[in-house]
Amino acid sequence: MNPVEVRNKPRAKSRRRRPHTGRARNEVARSAILATTLELLSTRSRFSVEAVAAHAGVGKQTIYRWWPSKGALVLDALIDASAKDQPAPDTGTLRGDLRALLVTTFKYASDPSVSDALRAGVTEAQVDVTAAEMLRRFVDGRRGAFRRMLDRARSRGEVPQTADIELIIDQAFGVLWYRLLMGHRPLSRSAAIALAEGLVGQITACRD
Amino acid sequence: MNPVEVRNKPRAKSRRRRPHTGRARNEVARSAILATTLELLSTRSRFSVEAVAAHAGVGKQTIYRWWPSKGALVLDALIDASAKDQPAPDTGTLRGDLRALLVTTFKYASDPSVSDALRAGVTEAQVDVTAAEMLRRFVDGRRGAFRRMLDRARSRGEVPQTADIELIIDQAFGVLWYRLLMGHRPLSRSAAIALAEGLVGQITACRD
Amino acid sequence: MNPVEVRNKPRAKSRRRRPHTGRARNEVARSAILATTLELLSTRSRFSVEAVAAHAGVGKQTIYRWWPSKGALVLDALIDASAKDQPAPDTGTLRGDLRALLVTTFKYASDPSVSDALRAGVTEAQVDVTAAEMLRRFVDGRRGAFRRMLDRARSRGEVPQTADIELIIDQAFGVLWYRLLMGHRPLSRSAAIALAEGLVGQITACRD
Amino acid sequence: MNPVEVRNKPRAKSRRRRPHTGRARNEVARSAILATTLELLSTRSRFSVEAVAAHAGVGKQTIYRWWPSKGALVLDALIDASAKDQPAPDTGTLRGDLRALLVTTFKYASDPSVSDALRAGVTEAQVDVTAAEMLRRFVDGRRGAFRRMLDRARSRGEVPQTADIELIIDQAFGVLWYRLLMGHRPLSRSAAIALAEGLVGQITACRD
DNA sequence: CGATAAGCGAGACGGTACGTCTCGTCTTTGA
DNA sequence: TCAAAGACGAGACGTACCGTCTCGCTTATCG
């Protein structure tokens, strides 16, 4: 399942002897809700929990039983969607890895349904603490993959000790989110490649 | 006053002979509304047009007469606030200019009241077309200042022809917005300096 | 409960097996709304749905869920209030019945809270179609009682065939509403008695 | 001119030495306002002062300079319209006079534009004190004509001393307003005649 | 197998805010 | 000095959602 999912409602009082009684959670409903969420986020109409419930053929309470707020639902849909995403390959060189990761990430984020979810996610996170925490975990996960890639390159001697890895990561994802939110320029493949090239130059320039 | 302001309601058909009749716009109300908007955005309570009207001692209609939506108001307050901002100095070198601009910009954006307005602005822009256009103009203005600085450096021979100026700008503002929205790391002075250093390295690395 | 009440929203498609789903209507809220409506109509301050909601401790939507408009609410409150009203007795003679009915009706309509509701009801009905229909039903109900009384007298031979019963009723209620709305003269007991006397004279004068 | 008109706004400060300065009152505007008021009351759209001003090509303040409130305007339009109404003839008999007066009055009140104004007038009077006073004067004027007619008949010996003239008048106008406001039956010529007949019967029945 | 304990679709509830409309007042400008 | 134009503070309108609370039902698990 999805380990990031919020599951705070049940388990209020810890009772040993009876771990669970009653009807089991309906997995069909769960995935219908998440799928509908992504779908409604894509159509640029106003997104509402009410609409998700109606469209997914589900009671509103079934949503609020498992997600504490609208923002949490949006973030969970986003996380759920990105779980299917496969990791970038290990090409053996910093330039190759960086290029592969950025191209993959830009391609993924520029898918209309994903980009709408990303936009909605960051929007909700500005208003909803739970969503903010979930977004933070999501972002940290993505940063982690990036960091592992750079650490691999460093162990191969391709990254000098003086290089500020976190700032490199900030620049990579910064461009992604900035273009996503402002829309002044697309998340194209060529942009990903140019960015990779620039960051390689920046990293190697640190050698001096 | 502010040239970016939305002024769509009056003046549908241009008539020569009578440029304006009726009571003039109340500038006191205008600035009270914008000031209150910034103030309410800073207090992390839910921001609403209703609250702005009440707090500014103004009728709700007076807001809607001049701003087509909540988002437009937020963006105008942001633009109005940033108009007071002074430009970064011309230091004569790429490194100096870049560092000065980034330090100034980060300092400005990390002011609590400004950062809340920036966050709210980008949030509203995701939902409100007018706000999106205004944000776009705001962002373009900022990018313009950055671009002029890089062009100056290029004319001094500090920037090679192969350097992708737009991408450099995206990286700079990308880090700003990314940290602002995710909050994983502050917009510190040292971060601005490190970023300037990295971008200088990236630009000069293009020489090869 | 009240058969005149508007109940248009639910039950679009008749399904046998599940006559009702979802939370049941809150009868406490319903009567609080109607009671508050009457109360606010009595205080001669401006009557508003917003005030009813606030004063009854109820959400505005709860009012609009059950009443299609302000006018419908006013009329329903009026109808609900008049349902408690008891019928006039059967005295055995036209003069007695007529006098009893008019005295009762005038007394009822001159109660300050009722008269304010009646005034508000007819006022709303001039602007609101639903309210107009409801007022019409209310008025028809009252006319019906009057007509049954006259029919009883006719079957006793006290009312000639030539008498225009509908016009008699119009005269009786006409005086009532006219005095209510213009306020030039009160709905006193003596006026009711004099009116009864006059109408008896008019009815028996038809014998010639 | 119209003696009933409210003229409270000017004359705020009594200055002797200069009985009149400035531009004289624009009679064209005055009648345009009243005519537009009647016209807008007839079209069953929502009637507003703003609409009257726009439609009459007049500033809103020009309306409020001469009429203290919306209700006063409505009532004045009503009074102005009914001033053109000619009096019923003196036929020499109670039956003839009564019939003539009722037929005339019903005919006048059933004119669509007049009936809409009457309805609006009584509606406004329920909410607006000035309108209420004006309606009262209007109603008293009409009652006066009726009363003079009955007094004439009484001096001819056609009306016994015991007859309650005010109640007779209440019945006549009561039927008018009641039908006007409830709309259950039209203000037809035959109804006027039947009512006249009934009231004659009622008056003469008092002789016993 | 029956009792108990959830989960579920449906939908009413108290609220908050939206963006619109109109009231009656105030102010500017041209005639 | 008047009148048109129109901005203003105020406040109600009716709608859209929020997140919560029932209702009557269905479905697991345990004793």
PDB file of C-alpha atoms in Angstrom, chain A:
ATOM      1  CA  MET A   1       0.000   0.000   0.000  1.00  0.00           C
ATOM      2  CA  ASN A   2       0.988   3.576   0.233  1.00  0.00           C
ATOM      3  CA  PRO A   3       3.110   4.193   3.297  1.00  0.00           C
ATOM      4  CA  VAL A   4       2.650   7.936   3.186  1.00  0.00           C
ATOM      5  CA  GLU A   5      -1.073   7.749   3.652  1.00  0.00           C
ATOM      6  CA  VAL A   6      -2.527   9.454   6.664  1.00  0.00           C
ATOM      7  CA  ARG A   7      -4.314   6.980   8.850  1.00  0.00           C
ATOM      8  CA  ASN A   8      -5.065   8.896  11.983  1.00  0.00           C
ATOM      9  CA  LYS A   9      -8.755   8.388  12.506  1.00  0.00           C
ATOM     10  CA  PRO A  10      -8.985   4.760  13.667  1.00  0.00           C
ATOM     11  CA  ARG A  11      -6.915   3.462  16.562  1.00  0.00           C
ATOM     12  CA  ALA A  12      -8.002   6.240  18.860  1.00  0.00           C
ATOM     13  CA  LYS A  13      -7.970   4.068  21.957  1.00  0.00           C
ATOM     14  CA  SER A  14      -5.584   1.133  21.873  1.00  0.00           C
ATOM     15  CA  ARG A  15      -7.474  -1.998  22.800  1.00  0.00           C
ATOM     16  CA  ARG A  16      -5.405  -5.171  22.821  1.00  0.00           C
ATOM     17  CA  ARG A  17      -7.827  -7.956  22.748  1.00  0.00           C
ATOM     18  CA  ARG A  18      -9.787  -7.160  19.607  1.00  0.00           C
ATOM     19  CA  PRO A  19      -7.625  -5.719  16.858  1.00  0.00           C
ATOM     20  CA  HIS A  20     -10.486  -5.259  14.475  1.00  0.00           C
ATOM     21  CA  THR A  21     -14.169  -5.928  14.232  1.00  0.00           C
ATOM     22  CA  GLY A  22     -16.681  -4.680  11.758  1.00  0.00           C
ATOM     23  CA  ARG A  23     -16.769  -4.239   8.066  1.00  0.00           C
ATOM     24  CA  ALA A  24     -13.423  -3.968   6.326  1.00  0.00           C
ATOM     25  CA  ARG A  25     -12.361  -0.889   4.448  1.00  0.00           C
ATOM     26  CA  ASN A  26     -13.640  -0.829   0.905  1.00  0.00           C
ATOM     27  CA  GLU A  27     -10.587  -0.714  -1.329  1.00  0.00           C
ATOM     28  CA  VAL A  28     -12.727  -0.094  -4.367  1.00  0.00           C
ATOM     29  CA  ALA A  29     -14.010   3.093  -2.803  1.00  0.00           C
ATOM     30  CA  ARG A  30     -10.488   4.136  -1.859  1.00  0.00           C
ATOM     31  CA  SER A  31      -9.126   3.878  -5.351  1.00  0.00           C
ATOM     32  CA  ALA A  32     -12.255   5.374  -6.872  1.00  0.00           C
ATOM     33  CA  ILE A  33     -11.796   8.397  -4.623  1.00  0.00           C
ATOM     34  CA  LEU A  34      -8.144   8.836  -5.505  1.00  0.00           C
ATOM     35  CA  ALA A  35      -8.780   8.315  -9.197  1.00  0.00           C
ATOM     36  CA  THR A  36     -11.681  10.771  -9.164  1.00  0.00           C
ATOM     37  CA  THR A  37      -9.558  13.267  -7.312  1.00  0.00           C
ATOM     38  CA  LEU A  38      -6.907  13.182 -10.012  1.00  0.00           C
ATOM     39  CA  GLU A  39      -9.542  13.357 -12.684  1.00  0.00           C
ATOM     40  CA  LEU A  40     -11.346  16.343 -11.212  1.00  0.00           C
ATOM     41  CA  LEU A  41      -8.078  18.138 -10.592  1.00  0.00           C
ATOM     42  CA  SER A  42      -7.330  17.794 -14.297  1.00  0.00           C
ATOM     43  CA  THR A  43     -10.565  19.338 -15.498  1.00  0.00           C
ATOM     44  CA  ARG A  44      -9.851  22.917 -14.502  1.00  0.00           C
ATOM     45  CA  SER A  45     -13.246  23.296 -12.886  1.00  0.00           C
ATOM     46  CA  ARG A  46     -13.400  24.095  -9.187  1.00  0.00           C
ATOM     47  CA  PHE A  47     -12.325  21.043  -7.226  1.00  0.00           C
ATOM     48  CA  SER A  48     -14.404  20.130  -4.169  1.00  0.00           C
ATOM     49  CA  VAL A  49     -14.745  17.172  -1.845  1.00  0.00           C
ATOM     50  CA  GLU A  50     -18.452  17.232  -2.577  1.00  0.00           C
ATOM     51  CA  ALA A  51     -17.764  16.761  -6.274  1.00  0.00           C
ATOM     52  CA  VAL A  52     -15.332  13.916  -5.602  1.00  0.00           C
ATOM     53  CA  ALA A  53     -17.908  12.130  -3.462  1.00  0.00           C
ATOM     54  CA  ALA A  54     -20.671  12.551  -6.014  1.00  0.00           C
ATOM     55  CA  HIS A  55     -18.492  11.602  -8.968  1.00  0.00           C
ATOM     56  CA  ALA A  56     -16.964   8.587  -7.219  1.00  0.00           C
ATOM     57  CA  GLY A  57     -20.372   7.381  -6.006  1.00  0.00           C
ATOM     58  CA  VAL A  58     -19.224   7.593  -2.430  1.00  0.00           C
ATOM     59  CA  GLY A  59     -20.472   9.244   0.728  1.00  0.00           C
ATOM     60  CA  LYS A  60     -18.665  12.351   1.854  1.00  0.00           C
ATOM     61  CA  GLN A  61     -18.022  10.738   5.220  1.00  0.00           C
ATOM     62  CA  THR A  62     -16.147   7.911   3.573  1.00  0.00           C
ATOM     63  CA  ILE A  63     -13.667  10.485   2.377  1.00  0.00           C
ATOM     64  CA  TYR A  64     -13.388  12.226   5.706  1.00  0.00           C
ATOM     65  CA  ARG A  65     -13.056   8.891   7.495  1.00  0.00           C
ATOM     66  CA  TRP A  66      -9.726   8.274   5.796  1.00  0.00           C
ATOM     67  CA  TRP A  67      -8.401  11.711   4.932  1.00  0.00           C
ATOM     68  CA  PRO A  68      -8.448  14.511   7.473  1.00  0.00           C
ATOM     69  CA  SER A  69      -9.014  17.316   4.991  1.00  0.00           C
ATOM     70  CA  LYS A  70      -9.337  18.250   1.357  1.00  0.00           C
ATOM     71  CA  GLY A  71      -5.660  19.074   1.151  1.00  0.00           C
ATOM     72  CA  ALA A  72      -4.668  15.693   2.523  1.00  0.00           C
ATOM     73  CA  LEU A  73      -6.789  14.033  -0.138  1.00  0.00           C
ATOM     74  CA  VAL A  74      -5.154  16.038  -2.891  1.00  0.00           C
ATOM     75  CA  LEU A  75      -1.691  15.260  -1.618  1.00  0.00           C
ATOM     76  CA  ASP A  76      -2.473  11.583  -1.215  1.00  0.00           C
ATOM     77  CA  ALA A  77      -3.765  11.395  -4.760  1.00  0.00           C
ATOM     78  CA  LEU A  78      -0.579  13.041  -5.907  1.00  0.00           C
ATOM     79  CA  ILE A  79       1.606  10.671  -3.910  1.00  0.00           C
ATOM     80  CA  ASP A  80      -0.416   7.702  -5.067  1.00  0.00           C
ATOM     81  CA  ALA A  81      -0.045   8.732  -8.682  1.00  0.00           C
ATOM     82  CA  SER A  82       3.679   9.280  -8.407  1.00  0.00           C
ATOM     83  CA  ALA A  83       4.229   5.904  -6.760  1.00  0.00           C
ATOM     84  CA  LYS A  84       3.819   4.248 -10.134  1.00  0.00           C
ATOM     85  CA  ASP A  85       6.712   6.301 -11.444  1.00  0.00           C
ATOM     86  CA  GLN A  86       9.820   4.290 -12.167  1.00  0.00           C
ATOM     87  CA  PRO A  87      13.305   5.385 -11.045  1.00  0.00           C
ATOM     88  CA  ALA A  88      15.899   6.801 -13.427  1.00  0.00           C
ATOM     89  CA  PRO A  89      18.629   4.383 -14.560  1.00  0.00           C
ATOM     90  CA  ASP A  90      22.229   4.336 -13.332  1.00  0.00           C
ATOM     91  CA  THR A  91      24.246   5.343 -16.361  1.00  0.00           C
ATOM     92  CA  GLY A  92      27.632   5.359 -14.669  1.00  0.00           C
ATOM     93  CA  THR A  93      28.418   9.054 -15.168  1.00  0.00           C
ATOM     94  CA  LEU A  94      27.268  12.209 -13.410  1.00  0.00           C
ATOM     95  CA  ARG A  95      26.244  13.822 -16.679  1.00  0.00           C
ATOM     96  CA  GLY A  96      24.299  10.760 -17.778  1.00  0.00           C
ATOM     97  CA  ASP A  97      22.557  10.248 -14.439  1.00  0.00           C
ATOM     98  CA  LEU A  98      21.659  13.902 -14.061  1.00  0.00           C
ATOM     99  CA  ARG A  99      20.333  14.128 -17.582  1.00  0.00           C
ATOM    100  CA  ALA A 100      18.332  10.923 -17.201  1.00  0.00           C
ATOM    101  CA  LEU A 101      16.837  12.000 -13.891  1.00  0.00           C
ATOM    102  CA  LEU A 102      15.890  15.455 -15.080  1.00  0.00           C
ATOM    103  CA  VAL A 103      14.449  14.271 -18.362  1.00  0.00           C
ATOM    104  CA  THR A 104      12.391  11.630 -16.566  1.00  0.00           C
ATOM    105  CA  THR A 105      11.222  14.038 -13.891  1.00  0.00           C
ATOM    106  CA  PHE A 106      10.300  16.818 -16.316  1.00  0.00           C
ATOM    107  CA  LYS A 107       8.470  14.343 -18.520  1.00  0.00           C
ATOM    108  CA  TYR A 108       6.540  13.020 -15.555  1.00  0.00           C
ATOM    109  CA  ALA A 109       5.675  16.442 -14.189  1.00  0.00           C
ATOM    110  CA  SER A 110       4.568  17.780 -17.553  1.00  0.00           C
ATOM    111  CA  ASP A 111       1.871  15.142 -17.933  1.00  0.00           C
ATOM    112  CA  PRO A 112      -1.276  17.294 -17.707  1.00  0.00           C
ATOM    113  CA  SER A 113      -2.945  15.252 -15.009  1.00  0.00           C
ATOM    114  CA  VAL A 114       0.194  15.152 -12.889  1.00  0.00           C
ATOM    115  CA  SER A 115       0.996  18.808 -13.311  1.00  0.00           C
ATOM    116  CA  ASP A 116      -2.512  19.795 -12.265  1.00  0.00           C
ATOM    117  CA  ALA A 117      -2.165  17.603  -9.200  1.00  0.00           C
ATOM    118  CA  LEU A 118       1.220  19.100  -8.376  1.00  0.00           C
ATOM    119  CA  ARG A 119      -0.151  22.610  -8.688  1.00  0.00           C
ATOM    120  CA  ALA A 120      -3.171  21.762  -6.555  1.00  0.00           C
ATOM    121  CA  GLY A 121      -0.946  20.049  -4.016  1.00  0.00           C
ATOM    122  CA  VAL A 122       1.317  22.990  -3.450  1.00  0.00           C
ATOM    123  CA  THR A 123      -1.720  25.273  -3.363  1.00  0.00           C
ATOM    124  CA  GLU A 124      -3.459  23.249  -0.690  1.00  0.00           C
ATOM    125  CA  ALA A 125      -0.265  22.971   1.318  1.00  0.00           C
ATOM    126  CA  GLN A 126      -0.184  26.750   1.754  1.00  0.00           C
ATOM    127  CA  VAL A 127      -3.457  26.602   3.648  1.00  0.00           C
ATOM    128  CA  ASP A 128      -3.644  23.163   5.220  1.00  0.00           C
ATOM    129  CA  VAL A 129      -1.038  21.963   7.731  1.00  0.00           C
ATOM    130  CA  THR A 130      -1.602  18.274   7.084  1.00  0.00           C
ATOM    131  CA  ALA A 131      -1.224  18.833   3.383  1.00  0.00           C
ATOM    132  CA  ALA A 132       1.913  20.840   4.066  1.00  0.00           C
ATOM    133  CA  GLU A 133       3.446  17.936   5.975  1.00  0.00           C
ATOM    134  CA  MET A 134       2.521  15.490   3.254  1.00  0.00           C
ATOM    135  CA  LEU A 135       3.920  17.739   0.570  1.00  0.00           C
ATOM    136  CA  ARG A 136       7.103  18.033   2.579  1.00  0.00           C
ATOM    137  CA  ARG A 137       7.414  14.252   2.785  1.00  0.00           C
ATOM    138  CA  PHE A 138       6.703  13.957  -0.930  1.00  0.00           C
ATOM    139  CA  VAL A 139       9.295  16.571  -1.769  1.00  0.00           C
ATOM    140  CA  ASP A 140      11.804  15.010   0.594  1.00  0.00           C
ATOM    141  CA  GLY A 141      11.340  11.660  -1.102  1.00  0.00           C
ATOM    142  CA  ARG A 142      12.075  13.158  -4.477  1.00  0.00           C
ATOM    143  CA  ARG A 143      15.075  15.039  -3.121  1.00  0.00           C
ATOM    144  CA  GLY A 144      16.332  11.805  -1.588  1.00  0.00           C
ATOM    145  CA  ALA A 145      16.460  10.078  -4.962  1.00  0.00           C
ATOM    146  CA  PHE A 146      18.332  13.035  -6.375  1.00  0.00           C
ATOM    147  CA  ARG A 147      20.745  13.083  -3.449  1.00  0.00           C
ATOM    148  CA  ARG A 148      21.486   9.371  -3.734  1.00  0.00           C
ATOM    149  CA  MET A 149      22.338   9.881  -7.372  1.00  0.00           C
ATOM    150  CA  LEU A 150      24.729  12.701  -6.539  1.00  0.00           C
ATOM    151  CA  ASP A 151      26.271  10.696  -3.697  1.00  0.00           C
ATOM    152  CA  ARG A 152      26.951   7.883  -6.144  1.00  0.00           C
ATOM    153  CA  ALA A 153      28.700  10.346  -8.429  1.00  0.00           C
ATOM    154  CA  ARG A 154      30.659  11.758  -5.525  1.00  0.00           C
ATOM    155  CA  SER A 155      31.863   8.265  -4.570  1.00  0.00           C
ATOM    156  CA  ARG A 156      33.088   7.984  -8.140  1.00  0.00           C
ATOM    157  CA  GLY A 157      35.009  11.220  -7.615  1.00  0.00           C
ATOM    158  CA  GLU A 158      32.847  13.251  -9.985  1.00  0.00           C
ATOM    159  CA  VAL A 159      31.604  15.690  -7.344  1.00  0.00           C
ATOM    160  CA  PRO A 160      34.108  17.811  -5.396  1.00  0.00           C
ATOM    161  CA  GLN A 161      33.700  18.112  -1.621  1.00  0.00           C
ATOM    162  CA  THR A 162      33.048  21.840  -1.954  1.00  0.00           C
ATOM    163  CA  ALA A 163      29.918  21.356  -4.050  1.00  0.00           C
ATOM    164  CA  ASP A 164      26.698  22.307  -2.240  1.00  0.00           C
ATOM    165  CA  ILE A 165      24.544  19.299  -3.102  1.00  0.00           C
ATOM    166  CA  GLU A 166      21.396  20.637  -1.464  1.00  0.00           C
ATOM    167  CA  LEU A 167      21.592  23.833  -3.461  1.00  0.00           C
ATOM    168  CA  ILE A 168      22.067  21.875  -6.685  1.00  0.00           C
ATOM    169  CA  ILE A 169      18.909  19.932  -5.844  1.00  0.00           C
ATOM    170  CA  ASP A 170      17.075  23.151  -5.012  1.00  0.00           C
ATOM    171  CA  GLN A 171      17.994  24.530  -8.417  1.00  0.00           C
ATOM    172  CA  ALA A 172      16.806  21.426 -10.246  1.00  0.00           C
ATOM    173  CA  PHE A 173      13.453  21.203  -8.511  1.00  0.00           C
ATOM    174  CA  GLY A 174      13.226  24.960  -8.314  1.00  0.00           C
ATOM    175  CA  VAL A 175      13.152  25.251 -12.098  1.00  0.00           C
ATOM    176  CA  LEU A 176      10.577  22.474 -12.223  1.00  0.00           C
ATOM    177  CA  TRP A 177       8.129  24.067  -9.769  1.00  0.00           C
ATOM    178  CA  TYR A 178       8.772  27.606 -10.956  1.00  0.00           C
ATOM    179  CA  ARG A 179       7.872  26.762 -14.543  1.00  0.00           C
ATOM    180  CA  LEU A 180       4.969  24.638 -13.369  1.00  0.00           C
ATOM    181  CA  LEU A 181       3.440  27.409 -11.293  1.00  0.00           C
ATOM    182  CA  MET A 182       4.181  30.432 -13.463  1.00  0.00           C
ATOM    183  CA  GLY A 183       3.706  28.705 -16.794  1.00  0.00           C
ATOM    184  CA  HIS A 184       6.043  31.080 -18.586  1.00  0.00           C
ATOM    185  CA  ARG A 185       7.903  28.222 -20.256  1.00  0.00           C
ATOM    186  CA  PRO A 186       7.182  24.495 -20.679  1.00  0.00           C
ATOM    187  CA  LEU A 187       8.895  21.600 -18.947  1.00  0.00           C
ATOM    188  CA  SER A 188      10.394  20.421 -22.197  1.00  0.00           C
ATOM    189  CA  ARG A 189      12.949  17.697 -22.755  1.00  0.00           C
ATOM    190  CA  SER A 190      15.433  20.223 -24.120  1.00  0.00           C
ATOM    191  CA  ALA A 191      15.037  22.330 -20.979  1.00  0.00           C
ATOM    192  CA  ALA A 192      15.789  19.274 -18.854  1.00  0.00           C
ATOM    193  CA  ILE A 193      18.939  18.558 -20.886  1.00  0.00           C
ATOM    194  CA  ALA A 194      20.110  22.161 -20.778  1.00  0.00           C
ATOM    195  CA  LEU A 195      19.541  22.251 -17.050  1.00  0.00           C
ATOM    196  CA  ALA A 196      21.503  19.038 -16.587  1.00  0.00           C
ATOM    197  CA  GLU A 197      24.334  20.492 -18.614  1.00  0.00           C
ATOM    198  CA  GLY A 198      24.331  23.703 -16.591  1.00  0.00           C
ATOM    199  CA  LEU A 199      24.342  21.878 -13.280  1.00  0.00           C
ATOM    200  CA  VAL A 200      27.199  19.611 -14.387  1.00  0.00           C
ATOM    201  CA  GLY A 201      29.134  22.740 -15.306  1.00  0.00           C
ATOM    202  CA  GLN A 202      28.317  24.274 -11.950  1.00  0.00           C
ATOM    203  CA  ILE A 203      29.427  21.156 -10.062  1.00  0.00           C
ATOM    204  CA  THR A 204      32.654  20.709 -11.946  1.00  0.00           C
ATOM    205  CA  ALA A 205      33.382  24.446 -11.746  1.00  0.00           C
ATOM    206  CA  CYS A 206      33.669  23.964  -8.000  1.00  0.00           C
ATOM    207  CA  ARG A 207      36.874  22.037  -8.520  1.00  0.00           C
ATOM    208  CA  ASP A 208      38.867  25.254  -8.888  1.00  0.00           C
TER     209      ASP A 208
END
